[in-house]
CSV table of C-alpha atoms and ligand atoms in Angstrom, one decimal:
chain,number,residue,atom,x,y,z
A,1,MET,CA,-22.2,-24.6,-15.4
A,2,THR,CA,-19.1,-22.5,-15.6
A,3,ALA,CA,-18.6,-20.3,-12.6
A,4,LEU,CA,-16.0,-18.1,-10.8
A,5,SER,CA,-13.4,-20.1,-8.9
A,6,PRO,CA,-14.3,-20.5,-5.2
A,7,LEU,CA,-10.7,-19.6,-4.4
A,8,LEU,CA,-11.8,-15.9,-4.9
A,9,LYS,CA,-13.2,-14.5,-1.6
A,10,GLN,CA,-15.5,-11.5,-1.7
A,11,ALA,CA,-15.6,-9.3,1.4
A,12,THR,CA,-19.1,-7.8,0.7
A,13,PRO,CA,-22.2,-9.2,-1.1
A,14,VAL,CA,-22.3,-6.1,-3.5
A,15,THR,CA,-22.5,-6.4,-7.3
A,16,ILE,CA,-21.8,-3.0,-8.7
A,17,ASP,CA,-23.8,-1.4,-11.4
A,18,HIS,CA,-21.9,1.9,-11.5
A,19,ALA,CA,-19.8,4.1,-9.2
A,20,LEU,CA,-18.9,7.7,-8.9
A,21,GLY,CA,-16.5,9.4,-6.4
A,22,SER,CA,-16.8,7.7,-3.1
A,23,GLU,CA,-20.2,6.1,-3.8
A,24,ILE,CA,-21.1,2.7,-5.4
A,25,PHE,CA,-24.5,1.9,-6.8
A,26,ASP,CA,-25.4,-1.8,-6.9
A,27,VAL,CA,-27.4,-3.7,-9.4
A,28,ASP,CA,-30.5,-3.5,-7.1
A,29,GLY,CA,-30.3,0.3,-7.0
A,30,ASN,CA,-28.8,0.6,-3.5
A,31,ARG,CA,-26.2,3.3,-2.7
A,32,HIS,CA,-23.1,2.4,-0.7
A,33,LEU,CA,-20.4,4.6,0.7
A,34,ASP,CA,-17.1,3.1,-0.5
A,35,PHE,CA,-14.5,3.2,2.2
A,36,THR,CA,-12.5,0.5,0.5
A,37,ALA,CA,-11.6,2.4,-2.7
A,38,GLY,CA,-10.8,-0.9,-4.5
A,39,ILE,CA,-8.2,-1.5,-1.7
A,40,GLY,CA,-6.7,2.0,-1.9
A,41,VAL,CA,-6.7,2.2,-5.7
A,42,VAL,CA,-9.4,4.7,-6.8
A,43,SER,CA,-7.5,7.7,-5.5
A,44,THR,CA,-9.4,10.3,-7.4
A,45,GLY,CA,-12.6,8.4,-6.7
A,46,HIS,CA,-14.6,6.2,-9.0
A,47,CYS,CA,-14.8,7.4,-12.6
A,48,HIS,CA,-13.4,10.9,-12.1
A,49,PRO,CA,-14.6,12.7,-15.3
A,50,LYS,CA,-11.1,13.9,-16.1
A,51,VAL,CA,-9.6,10.4,-15.8
A,52,VAL,CA,-12.5,8.9,-17.8
A,53,ALA,CA,-12.0,11.5,-20.5
A,54,ALA,CA,-8.2,10.9,-20.7
A,55,ALA,CA,-8.7,7.1,-20.9
A,56,GLN,CA,-11.5,7.4,-23.5
A,57,GLU,CA,-9.4,9.7,-25.7
A,58,GLN,CA,-6.4,7.4,-25.4
A,59,VAL,CA,-8.4,4.3,-26.4
A,60,GLY,CA,-9.2,6.0,-29.7
A,61,LYS,CA,-5.5,6.8,-30.4
A,62,LEU,CA,-3.5,3.8,-29.1
A,63,ILE,CA,-4.4,1.1,-26.6
A,64,HIS,CA,-1.2,-1.0,-26.5
A,65,GLY,CA,2.2,0.2,-27.6
A,66,GLN,CA,4.5,-2.5,-26.3
A,67,TYR,CA,7.3,-0.7,-24.6
A,68,THR,CA,10.2,-2.9,-25.4
A,69,THR,CA,9.2,-2.7,-29.1
A,70,VAL,CA,8.2,1.0,-29.5
A,71,MET,CA,7.8,4.0,-27.3
A,72,HIS,CA,4.6,6.0,-26.9
A,73,GLN,CA,3.7,9.5,-25.7
A,74,PRO,CA,1.5,8.6,-22.7
A,75,LEU,CA,4.5,6.8,-21.1
A,76,LEU,CA,6.8,9.7,-21.7
A,77,ALA,CA,4.2,12.1,-20.4
A,78,LEU,CA,3.9,10.0,-17.3
A,79,VAL,CA,7.6,10.0,-16.7
A,80,ASP,CA,7.5,13.8,-17.0
A,81,LYS,CA,4.6,14.1,-14.6
A,82,LEU,CA,6.1,11.8,-12.0
A,83,GLN,CA,9.3,13.8,-12.0
A,84,GLY,CA,7.3,16.6,-10.5
A,85,VAL,CA,6.1,14.6,-7.5
A,86,LEU,CA,8.9,12.1,-6.8
A,87,PRO,CA,11.9,12.9,-4.6
A,88,SER,CA,14.4,14.5,-6.9
A,89,HIS,CA,17.1,11.9,-6.4
A,90,LEU,CA,14.7,9.1,-7.7
A,91,ASP,CA,15.0,10.2,-11.3
A,92,SER,CA,14.8,6.9,-13.2
A,93,LEU,CA,11.6,4.9,-13.7
A,94,PHE,CA,10.6,1.4,-14.7
A,95,PHE,CA,7.0,0.4,-15.3
A,96,ALA,CA,5.1,-2.9,-14.8
A,97,ASN,CA,1.4,-3.7,-14.1
A,98,SER,CA,0.8,-4.7,-10.5
A,99,GLY,CA,2.2,-3.9,-7.1
A,100,SER,CA,3.6,-7.4,-6.9
A,101,GLU,CA,5.5,-6.9,-10.1
A,102,ALA,CA,6.9,-3.6,-8.8
A,103,LEU,CA,8.2,-5.4,-5.7
A,104,GLU,CA,9.7,-8.1,-7.8
A,105,ALA,CA,11.4,-5.4,-9.9
A,106,SER,CA,12.8,-3.8,-6.8
A,107,LEU,CA,14.1,-7.2,-5.6
A,108,ARG,CA,15.8,-7.9,-9.0
A,109,LEU,CA,17.3,-4.4,-9.1
A,110,SER,CA,18.6,-4.7,-5.5
A,111,ARG,CA,20.2,-8.1,-6.2
A,112,GLN,CA,21.7,-7.1,-9.5
A,113,ALA,CA,23.0,-3.7,-8.3
A,114,THR,CA,24.6,-5.1,-5.1
A,115,GLY,CA,25.5,-8.5,-6.3
A,116,ARG,CA,24.1,-9.8,-2.9
A,117,PRO,CA,21.6,-12.6,-2.6
A,118,ASN,CA,19.5,-11.8,0.5
A,119,VAL,CA,16.9,-9.2,1.6
A,120,ILE,CA,15.4,-8.4,4.9
A,121,VAL,CA,11.7,-7.7,5.2
A,122,PHE,CA,9.8,-6.6,8.3
A,123,HIS,CA,7.3,-8.6,10.2
A,124,GLY,CA,3.7,-7.8,9.3
A,125,GLY,CA,4.6,-6.5,5.8
A,126,PHE,CA,2.6,-7.3,2.7
A,127,HIS,CA,4.4,-7.1,-0.6
A,128,GLY,CA,2.3,-9.2,-3.0
A,129,ARG,CA,1.1,-12.6,-4.1
A,130,THR,CA,3.6,-13.9,-6.6
A,131,VAL,CA,5.8,-16.6,-5.2
A,132,ALA,CA,8.7,-14.1,-4.6
A,133,THR,CA,6.5,-11.4,-3.1
A,134,ALA,CA,4.5,-14.0,-1.1
A,135,THR,CA,7.9,-15.0,0.4
A,136,MET,CA,8.5,-11.4,1.4
A,137,THR,CA,5.0,-11.1,2.8
A,138,THR,CA,4.6,-11.8,6.5
A,139,SER,CA,1.2,-10.2,7.3
A,140,GLY,CA,-0.5,-13.6,7.5
A,141,THR,CA,0.2,-17.2,6.6
A,142,ARG,CA,-2.9,-17.1,4.3
A,143,PHE,CA,-0.8,-15.4,1.7
A,144,SER,CA,1.9,-18.1,1.5
A,145,ALA,CA,0.5,-21.4,2.9
A,146,GLY,CA,0.0,-24.4,0.8
A,147,PHE,CA,2.3,-23.7,-2.1
A,148,SER,CA,5.8,-24.0,-0.6
A,149,PRO,CA,8.7,-24.2,-1.3
A,150,LEU,CA,8.9,-20.4,-1.3
A,151,MET,CA,11.9,-18.4,-2.6
A,152,GLY,CA,15.2,-18.4,-0.7
A,153,GLY,CA,17.1,-15.4,0.5
A,154,VAL,CA,14.4,-13.7,2.6
A,155,HIS,CA,14.9,-12.9,6.3
A,156,VAL,CA,12.4,-11.3,8.6
A,157,ALA,CA,13.1,-8.6,11.2
A,158,PRO,CA,10.6,-7.1,13.6
A,159,PHE,CA,8.5,-4.0,12.8
A,160,PRO,CA,7.9,-1.6,15.7
A,161,THR,CA,4.3,-2.9,16.4
A,162,ALA,CA,4.0,-1.2,19.8
A,163,TYR,CA,0.4,-2.2,20.5
A,164,ARG,CA,0.9,-5.9,19.8
A,165,TYR,CA,4.0,-6.0,22.1
A,166,GLY,CA,2.2,-3.9,24.7
A,167,TRP,CA,5.2,-1.5,24.7
A,168,SER,CA,5.7,2.2,24.0
A,169,GLU,CA,6.7,3.1,20.5
A,170,GLU,CA,10.3,3.9,21.8
A,171,GLU,CA,10.6,0.5,23.3
A,172,ALA,CA,9.2,-1.3,20.3
A,173,THR,CA,11.6,0.7,18.0
A,174,ALA,CA,14.6,0.0,20.2
A,175,PHE,CA,13.7,-3.7,20.1
A,176,ALA,CA,13.2,-3.8,16.4
A,177,LEU,CA,16.5,-2.2,15.6
A,178,LYS,CA,18.4,-4.4,18.1
A,179,GLU,CA,16.9,-7.5,16.5
A,180,LEU,CA,17.8,-6.2,13.1
A,181,ASP,CA,21.4,-5.9,14.2
A,182,TYR,CA,21.2,-9.4,15.6
A,183,ILE,CA,19.8,-10.7,12.3
A,184,LEU,CA,22.7,-9.0,10.4
A,185,ALA,CA,25.1,-10.7,12.9
A,186,THR,CA,23.5,-14.2,12.9
A,187,LEU,CA,21.4,-14.8,9.8
A,188,THR,CA,22.5,-12.7,6.8
A,189,SER,CA,25.8,-10.8,6.9
A,190,PRO,CA,25.7,-7.2,5.6
A,191,GLN,CA,27.9,-8.4,2.8
A,192,GLU,CA,25.2,-10.7,1.7
A,193,THR,CA,22.3,-8.4,2.3
A,194,ALA,CA,21.0,-6.5,-0.8
A,195,ALA,CA,18.1,-4.5,0.7
A,196,PHE,CA,15.7,-3.7,3.5
A,197,ILE,CA,12.2,-3.8,2.0
A,198,VAL,CA,9.6,-2.1,4.2
A,199,GLU,CA,6.2,-0.4,4.1
A,200,PRO,CA,6.0,3.1,5.6
A,201,VAL,CA,2.7,2.0,7.2
A,202,LEU,CA,1.9,-1.7,7.5
A,203,GLY,CA,-1.1,-2.1,5.3
A,204,GLU,CA,-2.5,-5.7,5.2
A,205,GLY,CA,-0.5,-6.1,8.5
A,206,GLY,CA,-3.0,-4.0,10.4
A,207,TYR,CA,-2.6,-0.3,9.5
A,208,ILE,CA,0.4,0.3,11.7
A,209,PRO,CA,2.5,3.4,10.9
A,210,GLY,CA,6.2,3.2,11.3
A,211,ASN,CA,8.1,6.0,12.9
A,212,THR,CA,11.0,8.4,12.3
A,213,ALA,CA,13.5,6.7,14.7
A,214,PHE,CA,12.8,3.3,13.1
A,215,PHE,CA,13.2,4.4,9.5
A,216,GLN,CA,16.2,6.6,10.3
A,217,GLY,CA,17.7,3.5,12.0
A,218,LEU,CA,17.2,1.5,8.8
A,219,ARG,CA,18.7,4.3,6.8
A,220,GLU,CA,21.8,4.6,9.0
A,221,ARG,CA,22.4,0.8,8.9
A,222,ALA,CA,21.8,0.7,5.1
A,223,ASP,CA,24.4,3.5,4.6
A,224,ARG,CA,26.9,1.8,6.9
A,225,HIS,CA,26.7,-1.5,5.1
A,226,GLY,CA,25.9,-0.6,1.5
A,227,ILE,CA,22.4,-2.1,1.8
A,228,LEU,CA,19.6,-0.5,-0.2
A,229,LEU,CA,16.5,0.9,1.4
A,230,VAL,CA,13.3,0.0,-0.5
A,231,MET,CA,10.2,1.7,0.6
A,232,ASP,CA,7.0,-0.1,-0.6
A,233,GLU,CA,4.7,2.8,-1.4
A,234,VAL,CA,2.2,0.7,-3.2
A,235,GLN,CA,-0.6,1.4,-0.7
A,236,THR,CA,0.9,4.6,0.9
A,237,GLY,CA,1.7,6.5,-2.3
A,238,PHE,CA,0.0,9.3,-4.2
A,239,GLY,CA,-1.5,11.2,-1.3
A,240,ARG,CA,-3.0,8.3,0.7
A,241,THR,CA,-1.2,9.2,4.0
A,242,GLY,CA,-1.7,13.0,3.7
A,243,LYS,CA,1.7,13.5,2.0
A,244,MET,CA,2.5,12.6,-1.5
A,245,PHE,CA,4.5,9.5,-0.3
A,246,GLY,CA,4.3,7.8,3.0
A,247,HIS,CA,8.1,8.0,3.7
A,248,GLU,CA,7.9,11.8,3.7
A,249,HIS,CA,6.4,11.6,7.2
A,250,PHE,CA,9.7,10.1,8.5
A,251,ASP,CA,12.4,12.3,7.1
A,252,VAL,CA,14.1,9.4,5.4
A,253,GLN,CA,15.4,9.0,1.8
A,254,PRO,CA,14.7,5.7,0.2
A,255,ASP,CA,16.9,4.2,-2.5
A,256,ILE,CA,14.0,2.7,-4.3
A,257,ILE,CA,10.3,3.2,-4.0
A,258,THR,CA,7.6,1.0,-5.4
A,259,LEU,CA,4.5,2.5,-7.0
A,260,ALA,CA,1.1,1.1,-7.9
A,261,LYS,CA,-2.6,1.3,-6.7
A,262,GLY,CA,-3.5,5.0,-6.5
A,263,ILE,CA,-1.2,6.0,-9.4
A,264,ALA,CA,-3.9,5.6,-12.1
A,265,SER,CA,-7.3,5.6,-10.3
A,266,GLY,CA,-8.0,1.9,-11.1
A,267,PHE,CA,-6.1,1.2,-14.3
A,268,PRO,CA,-3.4,-1.5,-13.8
A,269,ILE,CA,0.0,0.1,-13.8
A,270,SER,CA,2.9,0.0,-11.4
A,271,GLY,CA,6.5,1.0,-11.3
A,272,ILE,CA,9.7,1.5,-9.4
A,273,ALA,CA,11.7,4.7,-9.0
A,274,ALA,CA,15.4,4.9,-8.2
A,275,SER,CA,18.4,7.1,-9.0
A,276,GLU,CA,19.7,6.7,-12.5
A,277,GLU,CA,23.0,5.6,-11.1
A,278,LEU,CA,21.4,2.7,-9.2
A,279,MET,CA,19.0,1.8,-12.1
A,280,SER,CA,21.9,1.6,-14.5
A,281,LYS,CA,23.3,-1.3,-12.5
A,282,ALA,CA,20.4,-3.4,-13.5
A,283,TRP,CA,21.2,-5.7,-16.3
A,284,PRO,CA,19.6,-4.4,-19.6
A,285,GLY,CA,16.7,-6.5,-20.7
A,286,SER,CA,16.5,-8.3,-17.4
A,287,GLN,CA,13.1,-6.8,-16.7
A,288,GLY,CA,10.1,-6.0,-18.9
A,289,GLY,CA,6.8,-7.6,-19.9
A,290,THR,CA,4.1,-7.6,-22.5
A,291,TYR,CA,1.8,-5.1,-20.9
A,292,GLY,CA,4.1,-2.9,-18.8
A,293,GLY,CA,3.4,0.9,-19.1
A,294,ASN,CA,0.1,0.4,-21.0
A,295,ALA,CA,-0.8,3.5,-23.0
A,296,VAL,CA,-4.4,3.8,-21.6
A,297,ALA,CA,-3.2,3.2,-18.0
A,298,CYS,CA,-0.4,5.9,-18.6
A,299,ALA,CA,-2.9,8.4,-19.9
A,300,ALA,CA,-5.2,7.7,-16.8
A,301,ALA,CA,-2.1,8.0,-14.5
A,302,VAL,CA,-1.2,11.4,-16.0
A,303,ALA,CA,-4.8,12.6,-15.5
A,304,THR,CA,-4.8,11.2,-12.0
A,305,LEU,CA,-1.7,13.1,-11.1
A,306,GLU,CA,-3.3,16.3,-12.5
A,307,VAL,CA,-6.5,15.8,-10.5
A,308,ILE,CA,-4.5,15.1,-7.3
A,309,GLU,CA,-2.7,18.4,-7.9
A,310,GLU,CA,-5.6,20.6,-9.2
A,311,GLU,CA,-8.1,19.4,-6.5
A,312,GLY,CA,-5.6,19.5,-3.6
A,313,LEU,CA,-6.2,15.9,-2.8
A,314,VAL,CA,-3.1,15.4,-0.7
A,315,ALA,CA,-4.3,18.2,1.6
A,316,ASN,CA,-7.8,16.7,1.5
A,317,SER,CA,-6.4,13.3,2.5
A,318,ALA,CA,-4.6,14.9,5.5
A,319,GLU,CA,-7.7,16.8,6.6
A,320,ARG,CA,-10.3,14.1,6.0
A,321,GLY,CA,-7.8,11.6,7.5
A,322,THR,CA,-7.6,13.6,10.7
A,323,GLN,CA,-11.4,13.9,10.8
A,324,LEU,CA,-11.8,10.1,10.2
A,325,LEU,CA,-9.1,9.1,12.7
A,326,GLU,CA,-10.5,11.4,15.4
A,327,GLY,CA,-14.1,10.2,14.7
A,328,ALA,CA,-13.1,6.6,14.8
A,329,LYS,CA,-11.3,7.1,18.1
A,330,ALA,CA,-14.4,8.9,19.5
A,331,ALA,CA,-16.6,6.1,18.2
A,332,ALA,CA,-14.5,3.3,19.8
A,333,VAL,CA,-16.3,1.1,22.3
A,334,ASP,CA,-15.0,-1.5,24.8
A,335,GLY,CA,-13.4,-4.2,22.8
A,336,ILE,CA,-11.6,-1.9,20.4
A,337,GLY,CA,-8.1,-1.9,21.8
A,338,ASP,CA,-6.4,0.5,19.4
A,339,VAL,CA,-7.4,3.0,16.7
A,340,ARG,CA,-4.6,4.3,14.5
A,341,GLY,CA,-3.6,5.4,11.1
A,342,LEU,CA,-2.0,8.1,8.9
A,343,GLY,CA,-4.0,10.2,6.4
A,344,LEU,CA,-6.8,8.2,4.8
A,345,LEU,CA,-5.6,4.9,6.2
A,346,VAL,CA,-7.5,4.3,9.5
A,347,GLY,CA,-7.8,1.0,11.4
A,348,SER,CA,-9.7,-0.1,14.4
A,349,GLU,CA,-8.3,-3.1,16.1
A,350,PHE,CA,-10.7,-5.4,17.9
A,351,THR,CA,-9.3,-7.1,21.1
A,352,ALA,CA,-11.2,-9.4,23.4
A,353,ALA,CA,-11.3,-8.8,27.2
A,354,ASP,CA,-8.4,-11.3,27.7
A,355,GLY,CA,-6.2,-9.3,25.3
A,356,THR,CA,-6.5,-11.8,22.4
A,357,PRO,CA,-7.5,-10.7,18.9
A,358,ASP,CA,-11.3,-10.6,18.4
A,359,THR,CA,-11.6,-11.7,14.8
A,360,ALA,CA,-15.3,-12.6,15.1
A,361,ARG,CA,-16.4,-9.2,16.2
A,362,ALA,CA,-14.3,-7.4,13.6
A,363,GLN,CA,-15.8,-9.5,10.9
A,364,ALA,CA,-19.3,-9.0,12.3
A,365,ALA,CA,-18.7,-5.2,12.3
A,366,GLN,CA,-17.4,-5.2,8.7
A,367,GLN,CA,-20.4,-7.3,7.5
A,368,LEU,CA,-23.0,-5.2,9.4
A,369,ALA,CA,-21.5,-2.0,8.1
A,370,ALA,CA,-21.9,-3.4,4.5
A,371,LYS,CA,-25.6,-4.1,5.3
A,372,LYS,CA,-26.0,-0.5,6.5
A,373,GLY,CA,-24.4,0.9,3.3
A,374,LEU,CA,-20.8,1.4,4.4
A,375,LEU,CA,-18.2,-0.8,2.6
A,376,LEU,CA,-15.1,-1.6,4.7
A,377,LEU,CA,-12.4,-4.2,4.8
A,378,THR,CA,-10.5,-6.0,7.5
A,379,CYS,CA,-6.8,-6.6,7.8
A,380,GLY,CA,-4.2,-7.7,10.3
A,381,ALA,CA,-2.7,-11.2,10.9
A,382,HIS,CA,-5.9,-12.2,12.6
A,383,MET,CA,-8.2,-10.1,10.4
A,384,ASN,CA,-9.3,-8.3,13.5
A,385,VAL,CA,-8.6,-4.8,12.3
A,386,VAL,CA,-11.4,-3.0,10.4
A,387,ARG,CA,-9.9,-0.6,8.0
A,388,MET,CA,-11.3,2.6,6.4
A,389,ILE,CA,-9.6,3.6,3.2
A,390,PRO,CA,-11.9,6.0,1.2
A,391,PRO,CA,-11.0,7.7,-2.1
A,392,LEU,CA,-8.9,10.9,-1.6
A,393,VAL,CA,-11.9,12.9,-2.9
A,394,VAL,CA,-14.1,11.9,0.1
A,395,THR,CA,-15.9,14.9,1.5
A,396,ALA,CA,-16.3,16.0,5.1
A,397,GLU,CA,-20.1,15.1,4.9
A,398,GLN,CA,-19.3,11.6,3.6
A,399,VAL,CA,-16.8,11.1,6.4
A,400,ASP,CA,-19.5,12.2,8.9
A,401,GLU,CA,-22.0,9.9,7.3
A,402,ALA,CA,-19.5,6.9,7.5
A,403,LEU,CA,-18.8,7.7,11.1
A,404,GLU,CA,-22.5,7.8,12.0
A,405,ILE,CA,-23.0,4.4,10.4
A,406,TRP,CA,-19.8,3.1,12.1
A,407,GLY,CA,-21.2,4.3,15.5
A,408,LYS,CA,-24.5,2.4,14.9
A,409,VAL,CA,-22.5,-0.7,13.9
A,410,LEU,CA,-20.4,-0.6,17.1
A,411,ALA,CA,-23.5,-0.2,19.2
A,412,GLU,CA,-25.0,-3.4,17.7
A,413,VAL,CA,-22.0,-5.8,17.4
B,1,PLP,C1,2.2,-2.4,0.3
B,1,PLP,C2,1.8,-3.3,-0.8
B,1,PLP,N1,2.7,-3.9,-1.6
B,1,PLP,C3,2.4,-4.7,-2.6
B,1,PLP,C4,1.1,-5.0,-2.9
B,1,PLP,C5,0.8,-5.9,-4.1
B,1,PLP,O1,0.1,-5.2,-5.1
B,1,PLP,P1,-0.8,-6.0,-6.1
B,1,PLP,O2,-2.0,-6.6,-5.4
B,1,PLP,O3,-1.2,-4.9,-7.1
B,1,PLP,O4,0.1,-7.0,-6.8
B,1,PLP,C6,0.1,-4.5,-2.1
B,1,PLP,C7,-1.4,-4.8,-2.4
B,1,PLP,O5,-2.2,-4.7,-1.5
B,1,PLP,C8,0.4,-3.6,-1.0
B,1,PLP,O6,-0.5,-3.1,-0.2
């Protein structure tokens, strides 16, 4: 009998019938609070009526207007709409389909614009699953093992993961920047380094926010050496962190940002934003694709941005994020070594008494939560961080309900 490949892993046993806002209803009629949001994708919640209406209307007008053959209105409307939320210096856009493709696009642009072969990524970062982006991913060997050789030209520098080192944030940041300088002196000279590629908050790597001193340290070195600063905003973009983009927390200006996930509430579309000056250094025709900037996805993205604005979802993300983080901290029991996050990205790290990662307990907590109607995911190199990442429309009552379930889970595991 034909079946789904066993290489797909499913984190919960749920088969969805339908979903609305922050709630999923399964085929057996059970309700689940969805604190996974399709891994941070359904920003306006499942099936927001305005996003549904925009997509339905677009389906009847034009589904696919291949963007290297013709231009279509939803794509132009999206460019217009993004102009209102992007940093003003990032005034040129390119669109693809997935986060991985956006990261590949940023890599190609960085190499073509600088004429330099290498990039530096930061330890614990996740940038995708294509071979190039798997090479740049260092949040776990599970994303790159077994299909080497990977791509050349990628070097890895430390991220200031204070909890893991057992240091203060200042100590971890000083170490990370010192090692970066050492890497530039020993592994890839500045003249051969095209870009630093970094997440504002490590996502798959364990929900670890960066900090202002670290990102400003990257910016200063990038300016000094003509290296580009690429901020991967695939998970942190569009209000997820309580600001429109994650880097805005750190008073730093990126040269390129990558966009995907929350941009279109579930329709596959991604992109990169850079200055026109930088973008014009890419070789014309060197990027593209059959499906990039799909018309229905663009219409959904325009509606998503309107909903984010009209419903004040960035502010809701900040407020509900504080509620969730404080609640998760208050709920933490012995064996949870660290609770951290930014906006509606909240992680609880399970650590055994001897200080080692407690993967088994984190997995048990995630599974038990699913049984009790709260869908969660794990992350981190050892999968010992339970992450909460609800849609931006989540209500105060839903956060309270999730925290109540989480408290019961922690009392039992
Ligand atoms: C920060 C970051 N970059 C890139 C990606 C890759 O995106 P996609 O899975 O859409 O290829 C992800 C996906 O989780 C991500 O979180």
